[in-house]
């Protein structure tokens, strides 16, 4: 079952993010390079990359929860971001992966690439508190 009902929050839209495609049920998020996301000249700002990682992680988590038919709310507990190389002045793509989805906690990772998916420019590990609405 493909759940293509994921919508992006206003923050993501303000940075130009969009759902580019799906890998199974998981959305791949694209963020075009623009003046809004520039850090040092010609490169992505670290905060924009961290924001893209968070959006990709949340999209994958929401997709997994929706697939299980769970009515929920989530709260981020922690995040660790690894900046591996500078993001060039081109479109960046990110995908999240839910490693573990328990009754109360979710462990999610996300990664960003540009031209080559094998050359990750930034990655994150995140933990979320999952509250079911019963």
mmCIF file of N, CA and C in Angstrom, residues 87-131:
data_model
loop_
_atom_site.group_PDB
_atom_site.id
_atom_site.type_symbol
_atom_site.label_atom_id
_atom_site.label_comp_id
_atom_site.label_asym_id
_atom_site.label_seq_id
_atom_site.Cartn_x
_atom_site.Cartn_y
_atom_site.Cartn_z
ATOM 1 N N UNK A 87 27.455 21.174 0.801
ATOM 2 C CA UNK A 87 26.396 21.034 -0.190
ATOM 3 C C UNK A 87 26.591 22.076 -1.274
ATOM 4 N N UNK A 88 26.733 21.635 -2.516
ATOM 5 C CA UNK A 88 26.977 22.533 -3.636
ATOM 6 C C UNK A 88 25.699 23.282 -4.033
ATOM 7 N N UNK A 89 25.856 24.168 -4.977
ATOM 8 C CA UNK A 89 24.730 25.000 -5.418
ATOM 9 C C UNK A 89 23.886 24.245 -6.446
ATOM 10 N N UNK A 90 23.201 23.216 -5.966
ATOM 11 C CA UNK A 90 22.307 22.407 -6.795
ATOM 12 C C UNK A 90 21.242 21.780 -5.908
ATOM 13 N N UNK A 91 20.268 21.140 -6.511
ATOM 14 C CA UNK A 91 19.178 20.517 -5.763
ATOM 15 C C UNK A 91 19.709 19.402 -4.875
ATOM 16 N N UNK A 92 19.199 19.370 -3.657
ATOM 17 C CA UNK A 92 19.547 18.326 -2.693
ATOM 18 C C UNK A 92 18.333 17.426 -2.479
ATOM 19 N N UNK A 93 18.582 16.154 -2.218
ATOM 20 C CA UNK A 93 17.525 15.172 -2.002
ATOM 21 C C UNK A 93 17.755 14.497 -0.659
ATOM 22 N N UNK A 94 16.675 14.153 0.016
ATOM 23 C CA UNK A 94 16.791 13.481 1.313
ATOM 24 C C UNK A 94 15.711 12.422 1.454
ATOM 25 N N UNK A 95 16.069 11.389 2.184
ATOM 26 C CA UNK A 95 15.109 10.334 2.510
ATOM 27 C C UNK A 95 15.339 9.908 3.952
ATOM 28 N N UNK A 96 14.255 9.589 4.627
ATOM 29 C CA UNK A 96 14.330 9.080 5.987
ATOM 30 C C UNK A 96 14.104 7.584 5.992
ATOM 31 N N UNK A 97 14.572 6.945 7.045
ATOM 32 C CA UNK A 97 14.374 5.504 7.212
ATOM 33 C C UNK A 97 14.067 5.241 8.674
ATOM 34 N N UNK A 98 12.944 4.622 8.934
ATOM 35 C CA UNK A 98 12.576 4.259 10.298
ATOM 36 C C UNK A 98 13.276 2.948 10.620
ATOM 37 N N UNK A 99 14.225 3.011 11.539
ATOM 38 C CA UNK A 99 14.964 1.808 11.937
ATOM 39 C C UNK A 99 14.201 0.970 12.952
ATOM 40 N N UNK A 100 13.483 1.661 13.846
ATOM 41 C CA UNK A 100 12.677 0.957 14.850
ATOM 42 C C UNK A 100 11.497 1.823 15.217
ATOM 43 N N UNK A 101 10.339 1.216 15.194
ATOM 44 C CA UNK A 101 9.121 1.903 15.596
ATOM 45 C C UNK A 101 8.460 1.073 16.679
ATOM 46 N N UNK A 102 8.678 1.498 17.914
ATOM 47 C CA UNK A 102 8.091 0.810 19.051
ATOM 48 C C UNK A 102 6.778 1.463 19.457
ATOM 49 N N UNK A 103 6.265 1.047 20.610
ATOM 50 C CA UNK A 103 4.993 1.612 21.083
ATOM 51 C C UNK A 103 5.147 3.044 21.554
ATOM 52 N N UNK A 104 6.349 3.417 22.038
ATOM 53 C CA UNK A 104 6.551 4.773 22.562
ATOM 54 C C UNK A 104 7.705 5.527 21.921
ATOM 55 N N UNK A 105 8.641 4.807 21.338
ATOM 56 C CA UNK A 105 9.823 5.453 20.763
ATOM 57 C C UNK A 105 10.035 5.024 19.318
ATOM 58 N N UNK A 106 10.570 5.969 18.538
ATOM 59 C CA UNK A 106 10.946 5.673 17.156
ATOM 60 C C UNK A 106 12.388 6.111 16.948
ATOM 61 N N UNK A 107 13.147 5.273 16.248
ATOM 62 C CA UNK A 107 14.524 5.573 15.885
ATOM 63 C C UNK A 107 14.534 5.752 14.371
ATOM 64 N N UNK A 108 14.939 6.952 13.930
ATOM 65 C CA UNK A 108 14.871 7.286 12.509
ATOM 66 C C UNK A 108 16.216 7.861 12.070
ATOM 67 N N UNK A 109 16.623 7.531 10.861
ATOM 68 C CA UNK A 109 17.799 8.165 10.287
ATOM 69 C C UNK A 109 17.398 8.817 8.966
ATOM 70 N N UNK A 110 18.181 9.782 8.541
ATOM 71 C CA UNK A 110 17.927 10.466 7.272
ATOM 72 C C UNK A 110 19.259 10.810 6.641
ATOM 73 N N UNK A 111 19.262 10.937 5.324
ATOM 74 C CA UNK A 111 20.491 11.260 4.597
ATOM 75 C C UNK A 111 20.171 12.192 3.442
ATOM 76 N N UNK A 112 21.150 13.049 3.127
ATOM 77 C CA UNK A 112 21.037 13.983 2.004
ATOM 78 C C UNK A 112 22.132 13.667 0.986
ATOM 79 N N UNK A 113 21.757 13.731 -0.287
ATOM 80 C CA UNK A 113 22.712 13.611 -1.376
ATOM 81 C C UNK A 113 22.345 14.644 -2.438
ATOM 82 N N UNK A 114 23.198 14.776 -3.419
ATOM 83 C CA UNK A 114 22.899 15.692 -4.518
ATOM 84 C C UNK A 114 22.900 14.898 -5.827
ATOM 85 N N UNK A 115 23.934 14.929 -6.609
ATOM 86 C CA UNK A 115 23.931 14.209 -7.893
ATOM 87 C C UNK A 115 24.003 12.693 -7.729
ATOM 88 N N UNK A 116 24.788 12.238 -6.774
ATOM 89 C CA UNK A 116 25.068 10.815 -6.601
ATOM 90 C C UNK A 116 24.569 10.356 -5.236
ATOM 91 N N UNK A 117 23.606 9.479 -5.222
ATOM 92 C CA UNK A 117 23.019 9.022 -3.960
ATOM 93 C C UNK A 117 24.032 8.315 -3.062
ATOM 94 N N UNK A 118 25.072 7.802 -3.636
ATOM 95 C CA UNK A 118 26.110 7.123 -2.848
ATOM 96 C C UNK A 118 27.039 8.118 -2.144
ATOM 97 N N UNK A 119 27.026 9.373 -2.549
ATOM 98 C CA UNK A 119 27.889 10.399 -1.937
ATOM 99 C C UNK A 119 27.039 11.267 -1.006
ATOM 100 N N UNK A 120 26.836 10.778 0.191
ATOM 101 C CA UNK A 120 26.029 11.470 1.195
ATOM 102 C C UNK A 120 26.767 12.740 1.622
ATOM 103 N N UNK A 121 26.035 13.868 1.670
ATOM 104 C CA UNK A 121 26.668 15.106 2.132
ATOM 105 C C UNK A 121 26.350 15.400 3.593
ATOM 106 N N UNK A 122 25.273 14.812 4.085
ATOM 107 C CA UNK A 122 24.854 15.083 5.461
ATOM 108 C C UNK A 122 23.913 13.961 5.900
ATOM 109 N N UNK A 123 24.006 13.555 7.166
ATOM 110 C CA UNK A 123 23.137 12.490 7.680
ATOM 111 C C UNK A 123 22.765 12.791 9.118
ATOM 112 N N UNK A 124 21.702 12.162 9.581
ATOM 113 C CA UNK A 124 21.254 12.387 10.955
ATOM 114 C C UNK A 124 20.633 11.126 11.536
ATOM 115 N N UNK A 125 20.730 11.019 12.854
ATOM 116 C CA UNK A 125 20.015 10.023 13.651
ATOM 117 C C UNK A 125 19.078 10.796 14.563
ATOM 118 N N UNK A 126 17.830 10.371 14.640
ATOM 119 C CA UNK A 126 16.840 11.069 15.453
ATOM 120 C C UNK A 126 16.021 10.068 16.255
ATOM 121 N N UNK A 127 15.611 10.502 17.435
ATOM 122 C CA UNK A 127 14.710 9.706 18.273
ATOM 123 C C UNK A 127 13.467 10.530 18.532
ATOM 124 N N UNK A 128 12.335 9.892 18.424
ATOM 125 C CA UNK A 128 11.046 10.540 18.637
ATOM 126 C C UNK A 128 10.238 9.802 19.692
ATOM 127 N N UNK A 129 9.534 10.568 20.502
ATOM 128 C CA UNK A 129 8.552 10.016 21.420
ATOM 129 C C UNK A 129 7.249 9.933 20.638
ATOM 130 N N UNK A 130 6.643 8.754 20.614
ATOM 131 C CA UNK A 130 5.388 8.540 19.888
ATOM 132 C C UNK A 130 4.273 8.437 20.908
ATOM 133 N N UNK A 131 3.301 9.299 20.793
ATOM 134 C CA UNK A 131 2.130 9.258 21.679
ATOM 135 C C UNK A 131 0.922 8.878 20.846
#
